[in-house]
XYZ file of C-alpha atoms in Angstrom:
314
model
C 131.015 -24.376 -164.401
C 130.875 -21.700 -161.775
C 127.621 -19.236 -162.136
C 130.072 -16.094 -163.100
C 130.978 -18.315 -166.210
C 127.444 -18.725 -167.730
C 126.549 -16.788 -170.710
C 123.244 -14.687 -169.948
C 121.258 -14.045 -173.450
C 121.060 -10.495 -173.572
C 117.423 -10.161 -174.648
C 115.997 -11.219 -171.043
C 116.953 -8.002 -169.669
C 114.049 -6.204 -170.978
C 111.908 -9.056 -171.850
C 108.225 -10.406 -170.349
C 106.780 -14.116 -170.201
C 103.290 -15.165 -171.334
C 102.188 -18.165 -170.225
C 100.500 -20.263 -172.695
C 97.654 -22.963 -171.353
C 97.251 -24.968 -174.988
C 94.843 -27.198 -173.603
C 92.282 -23.952 -172.830
C 93.554 -21.546 -175.128
C 91.097 -22.179 -177.910
C 88.070 -24.733 -177.981
C 90.372 -27.362 -180.234
C 93.025 -26.642 -177.606
C 95.718 -27.334 -180.219
C 99.121 -25.793 -181.304
C 97.659 -25.152 -184.444
C 94.796 -23.295 -183.257
C 97.052 -21.167 -181.071
C 99.026 -20.475 -183.877
C 96.929 -17.150 -185.377
C 96.793 -15.993 -181.848
C 100.589 -14.679 -182.430
C 99.399 -11.887 -184.290
C 97.553 -10.337 -181.260
C 100.120 -11.296 -178.890
C 102.758 -9.530 -180.958
C 100.456 -6.415 -181.087
C 99.948 -6.655 -177.614
C 103.967 -6.549 -177.158
C 104.289 -10.081 -176.059
C 108.144 -11.188 -176.196
C 108.516 -14.586 -174.430
C 106.051 -17.306 -175.032
C 106.018 -20.376 -171.976
C 104.285 -23.372 -173.191
C 102.949 -25.017 -170.142
C 104.107 -29.048 -170.459
C 103.628 -30.220 -174.104
C 104.380 -33.664 -173.507
C 102.297 -36.807 -173.519
C 100.290 -37.334 -170.060
C 100.674 -41.014 -168.246
C 97.746 -42.814 -168.227
C 97.846 -44.533 -164.755
C 96.721 -42.867 -161.977
C 95.928 -39.854 -163.852
C 93.796 -37.204 -162.456
C 90.281 -36.093 -163.428
C 89.367 -37.161 -167.250
C 92.327 -35.255 -169.032
C 95.312 -35.563 -166.617
C 97.794 -33.396 -165.383
C 100.578 -32.283 -167.810
C 102.818 -32.320 -165.183
C 102.587 -36.204 -165.341
C 104.834 -36.716 -167.901
C 105.041 -40.244 -169.858
C 107.846 -39.682 -172.227
C 110.180 -36.308 -172.398
C 110.896 -36.329 -175.704
C 107.039 -36.615 -177.592
C 104.335 -34.166 -178.008
C 101.295 -34.644 -176.421
C 98.704 -36.067 -179.532
C 95.994 -33.906 -177.975
C 98.110 -30.847 -178.801
C 99.284 -32.066 -181.906
C 102.432 -33.344 -183.649
C 105.816 -32.536 -183.529
C 105.942 -30.883 -187.036
C 102.747 -28.675 -185.112
C 105.420 -27.582 -182.767
C 108.385 -26.796 -185.331
C 106.113 -24.808 -187.386
C 104.968 -23.004 -184.771
C 108.498 -22.170 -183.398
C 109.451 -21.042 -186.678
C 106.567 -18.634 -187.343
C 106.876 -17.333 -183.909
C 111.045 -16.743 -184.097
C 110.045 -14.993 -187.755
C 107.943 -13.048 -185.789
C 110.533 -11.882 -182.829
C 109.199 -14.092 -180.391
C 111.347 -16.290 -177.936
C 110.015 -19.708 -176.910
C 110.223 -21.678 -173.675
C 108.910 -24.742 -172.700
C 107.922 -26.049 -169.136
C 110.467 -29.093 -168.065
C 109.272 -31.145 -165.066
C 112.342 -32.531 -164.120
C 111.436 -33.640 -160.697
C 108.842 -36.471 -161.070
C 106.924 -38.251 -164.103
C 103.794 -40.112 -164.165
C 103.531 -43.667 -163.493
C 103.539 -45.057 -166.848
C 106.800 -42.951 -168.091
C 108.510 -45.227 -170.615
C 111.633 -44.867 -167.891
C 109.408 -47.157 -165.411
C 109.726 -49.900 -168.147
C 113.373 -49.178 -169.901
C 115.120 -47.603 -166.655
C 113.151 -48.550 -163.137
C 116.516 -47.432 -161.742
C 116.217 -43.661 -162.377
C 113.399 -43.719 -159.772
C 113.064 -43.397 -155.853
C 111.493 -46.411 -154.262
C 109.211 -46.171 -151.304
C 110.681 -48.401 -148.458
C 107.347 -49.798 -147.182
C 106.158 -50.668 -150.626
C 109.322 -51.093 -152.337
C 107.328 -49.747 -155.165
C 108.133 -46.054 -157.152
C 107.956 -43.191 -154.670
C 104.863 -41.258 -154.978
C 105.809 -37.358 -155.063
C 104.490 -35.482 -151.999
C 101.360 -36.878 -151.528
C 100.150 -36.113 -155.345
C 99.057 -39.665 -156.272
C 99.898 -39.059 -160.060
C 103.229 -38.843 -160.151
C 106.759 -40.538 -158.996
C 110.210 -38.938 -157.930
C 113.197 -39.425 -159.690
C 116.323 -40.302 -158.307
C 119.269 -37.730 -159.285
C 121.709 -39.608 -157.002
C 121.823 -42.101 -160.073
C 124.160 -40.496 -162.951
C 122.685 -42.233 -165.680
C 119.105 -40.139 -164.970
C 121.035 -37.037 -164.597
C 122.448 -38.029 -168.377
C 119.023 -38.917 -169.454
C 117.452 -35.916 -168.378
C 120.208 -33.742 -169.968
C 119.889 -35.602 -173.193
C 115.966 -35.094 -172.870
C 116.322 -31.177 -172.884
C 118.662 -31.240 -175.396
C 116.440 -32.944 -177.744
C 113.995 -29.945 -177.497
C 116.949 -27.503 -178.376
C 118.299 -29.179 -181.107
C 115.151 -30.467 -182.453
C 112.929 -27.023 -182.229
C 115.272 -24.501 -181.362
C 113.799 -23.625 -178.139
C 115.375 -20.410 -176.236
C 114.979 -22.000 -172.988
C 113.251 -23.622 -169.954
C 110.804 -22.769 -167.517
C 111.721 -25.178 -164.709
C 108.824 -26.634 -162.306
C 109.285 -27.013 -158.930
C 113.047 -26.284 -159.586
C 114.037 -26.272 -155.708
C 112.677 -29.904 -155.400
C 115.898 -31.068 -157.598
C 119.242 -31.213 -156.791
C 120.825 -27.875 -157.270
C 123.980 -29.203 -158.358
C 121.915 -30.997 -161.364
C 120.539 -27.767 -162.871
C 124.197 -26.558 -162.797
C 125.174 -29.542 -164.746
C 122.419 -29.314 -167.072
C 123.395 -25.795 -167.795
C 126.548 -26.258 -168.640
C 125.744 -28.889 -170.482
C 123.387 -27.010 -172.907
C 125.403 -24.146 -172.863
C 127.242 -26.200 -175.454
C 124.534 -25.947 -177.963
C 122.948 -22.372 -177.078
C 122.673 -19.481 -174.624
C 119.185 -20.227 -173.062
C 117.135 -18.669 -170.646
C 116.652 -20.067 -167.451
C 113.385 -19.673 -165.241
C 112.972 -21.315 -162.186
C 110.276 -22.046 -159.905
C 111.708 -21.278 -156.766
C 111.815 -18.034 -154.190
C 114.810 -16.528 -154.045
C 114.305 -15.160 -150.829
C 113.758 -19.280 -149.490
C 116.241 -20.762 -151.758
C 118.892 -18.050 -153.048
C 121.415 -20.867 -153.698
C 119.491 -21.459 -156.680
C 120.118 -18.556 -158.365
C 123.672 -19.788 -159.546
C 121.719 -21.779 -162.110
C 118.578 -19.346 -163.286
C 118.543 -16.231 -164.762
C 115.009 -15.450 -163.354
C 113.044 -16.772 -160.168
C 109.657 -16.416 -158.552
C 108.473 -13.913 -156.369
C 106.097 -15.989 -154.157
C 106.659 -14.069 -151.195
C 105.515 -11.067 -152.727
C 102.427 -12.393 -154.188
C 101.561 -13.723 -150.937
C 101.913 -10.897 -148.829
C 99.912 -8.323 -151.654
C 97.357 -10.294 -151.093
C 97.433 -10.236 -147.434
C 97.806 -6.578 -147.802
C 94.730 -6.404 -149.448
C 92.616 -8.202 -146.885
C 94.705 -5.700 -144.032
C 96.747 -8.766 -142.824
C 99.993 -6.932 -144.120
C 101.118 -3.549 -144.014
C 102.977 -1.433 -146.539
C 106.201 -1.180 -144.179
C 105.913 -5.142 -144.638
C 105.726 -4.937 -148.571
C 108.559 -2.175 -148.729
C 110.795 -4.535 -146.829
C 110.236 -7.485 -149.244
C 111.026 -5.459 -152.223
C 114.119 -4.372 -150.184
C 115.115 -8.314 -150.084
C 114.321 -8.876 -153.674
C 116.732 -6.447 -154.780
C 119.448 -7.575 -152.394
C 119.756 -11.115 -153.515
C 118.472 -10.669 -157.149
C 121.747 -8.797 -158.521
C 124.635 -9.406 -161.062
C 121.627 -9.608 -163.900
C 119.363 -11.981 -161.608
C 115.891 -11.154 -162.196
C 112.602 -11.433 -160.030
C 109.662 -12.666 -161.967
C 106.597 -10.167 -160.870
C 102.946 -11.775 -161.161
C 99.606 -12.089 -159.828
C 98.347 -15.119 -161.315
C 99.846 -18.278 -163.055
C 98.314 -21.846 -163.928
C 98.515 -22.882 -159.916
C 97.377 -19.640 -158.791
C 94.480 -19.457 -161.130
C 92.985 -23.222 -160.666
C 93.858 -23.234 -156.877
C 93.486 -20.063 -155.316
C 91.313 -18.324 -157.809
C 91.718 -15.421 -160.270
C 93.592 -12.411 -159.640
C 90.158 -10.578 -159.365
C 88.951 -12.992 -156.617
C 92.390 -12.467 -154.716
C 92.953 -8.588 -154.947
C 89.742 -7.350 -156.653
C 90.343 -3.396 -157.194
C 94.236 -3.888 -156.502
C 94.732 -6.047 -159.160
C 95.546 -3.649 -162.019
C 97.732 -1.897 -159.658
C 99.455 -4.748 -159.316
C 99.492 -5.156 -163.004
C 100.962 -2.326 -163.452
C 103.708 -2.743 -160.386
C 104.710 -5.785 -162.221
C 105.422 -4.224 -165.702
C 107.337 -1.232 -163.991
C 109.503 -2.485 -161.335
C 112.728 -3.999 -161.909
C 112.616 -7.650 -163.319
C 110.317 -9.565 -165.552
C 106.803 -9.386 -165.564
C 104.332 -12.650 -166.104
C 100.978 -12.659 -167.566
C 98.996 -15.818 -167.650
C 96.609 -17.009 -170.442
C 93.342 -14.933 -170.431
C 94.738 -12.237 -167.965
C 95.003 -9.604 -170.808
C 90.836 -10.270 -171.262
C 90.090 -10.085 -167.574
C 89.529 -13.404 -167.092
C 87.538 -14.165 -163.990
C 87.223 -17.643 -164.426
C 89.342 -20.666 -162.741
C 90.508 -22.867 -165.582
C 89.928 -26.400 -164.329
C 93.516 -28.241 -164.467
C 92.618 -31.738 -165.234
């Protein structure tokens, strides 16, 4: 299917995105304890809820005491740390009734070391030629890479994504490290899932670096802008540079494609600091920019409350 044949959900044209870190959102860290927050978020004007990965976390080689939610052990289950399948169904039903759209984080490039596929379908994975074991993903010892040259893996991944659409009626996917996965897979997945629902596809990639991925996705990250605005604040970049970057985004994002503007997210907050650490007094101006410039704004959990804390990842 060509990019101009994909349907695009009408609601995304004026949408914003709110990233939900369930683990650290409430003292309980559960789906049920988050649900009462919907009223506050609705009053705040939030339209799209993006839930960080809800799938179970691998035990083998896990980082820290809790592990990374991006080291999945089963694509079609709910992490018991967060609750149950029924809990998420109930949350989505209420969110939809209140007018929210719901998207989930989808980690297609890799899984944890004890994902159910490592036993049932070890051929779905790349192999390390030195150890003959599963291939560790880019120096991150808690995850292993999937092999998209295997048609069986592609079919299984699309089937897993379909599960969340048909079981929970979600409205789309935020695709983690989308540019680490072959671009033609995303075309295949979107074409297949359009048979069930017109979804919102948000890709974690910068279109200034890999513009071809916009064929599959409705919106993409503005990493270049985020980094250069931090440089501008510290005097390492000038206004002319920022204007040029905005011009580049406007040229590459056309025909309904949207840049996602942000000053923080789970990665930035945990590893590089809060927006207040990076931008200090400029943080508020950049927040205004994110909500008024052409594109889609992103707010990370706690930004609305002026969170000044780095949320530990594991």
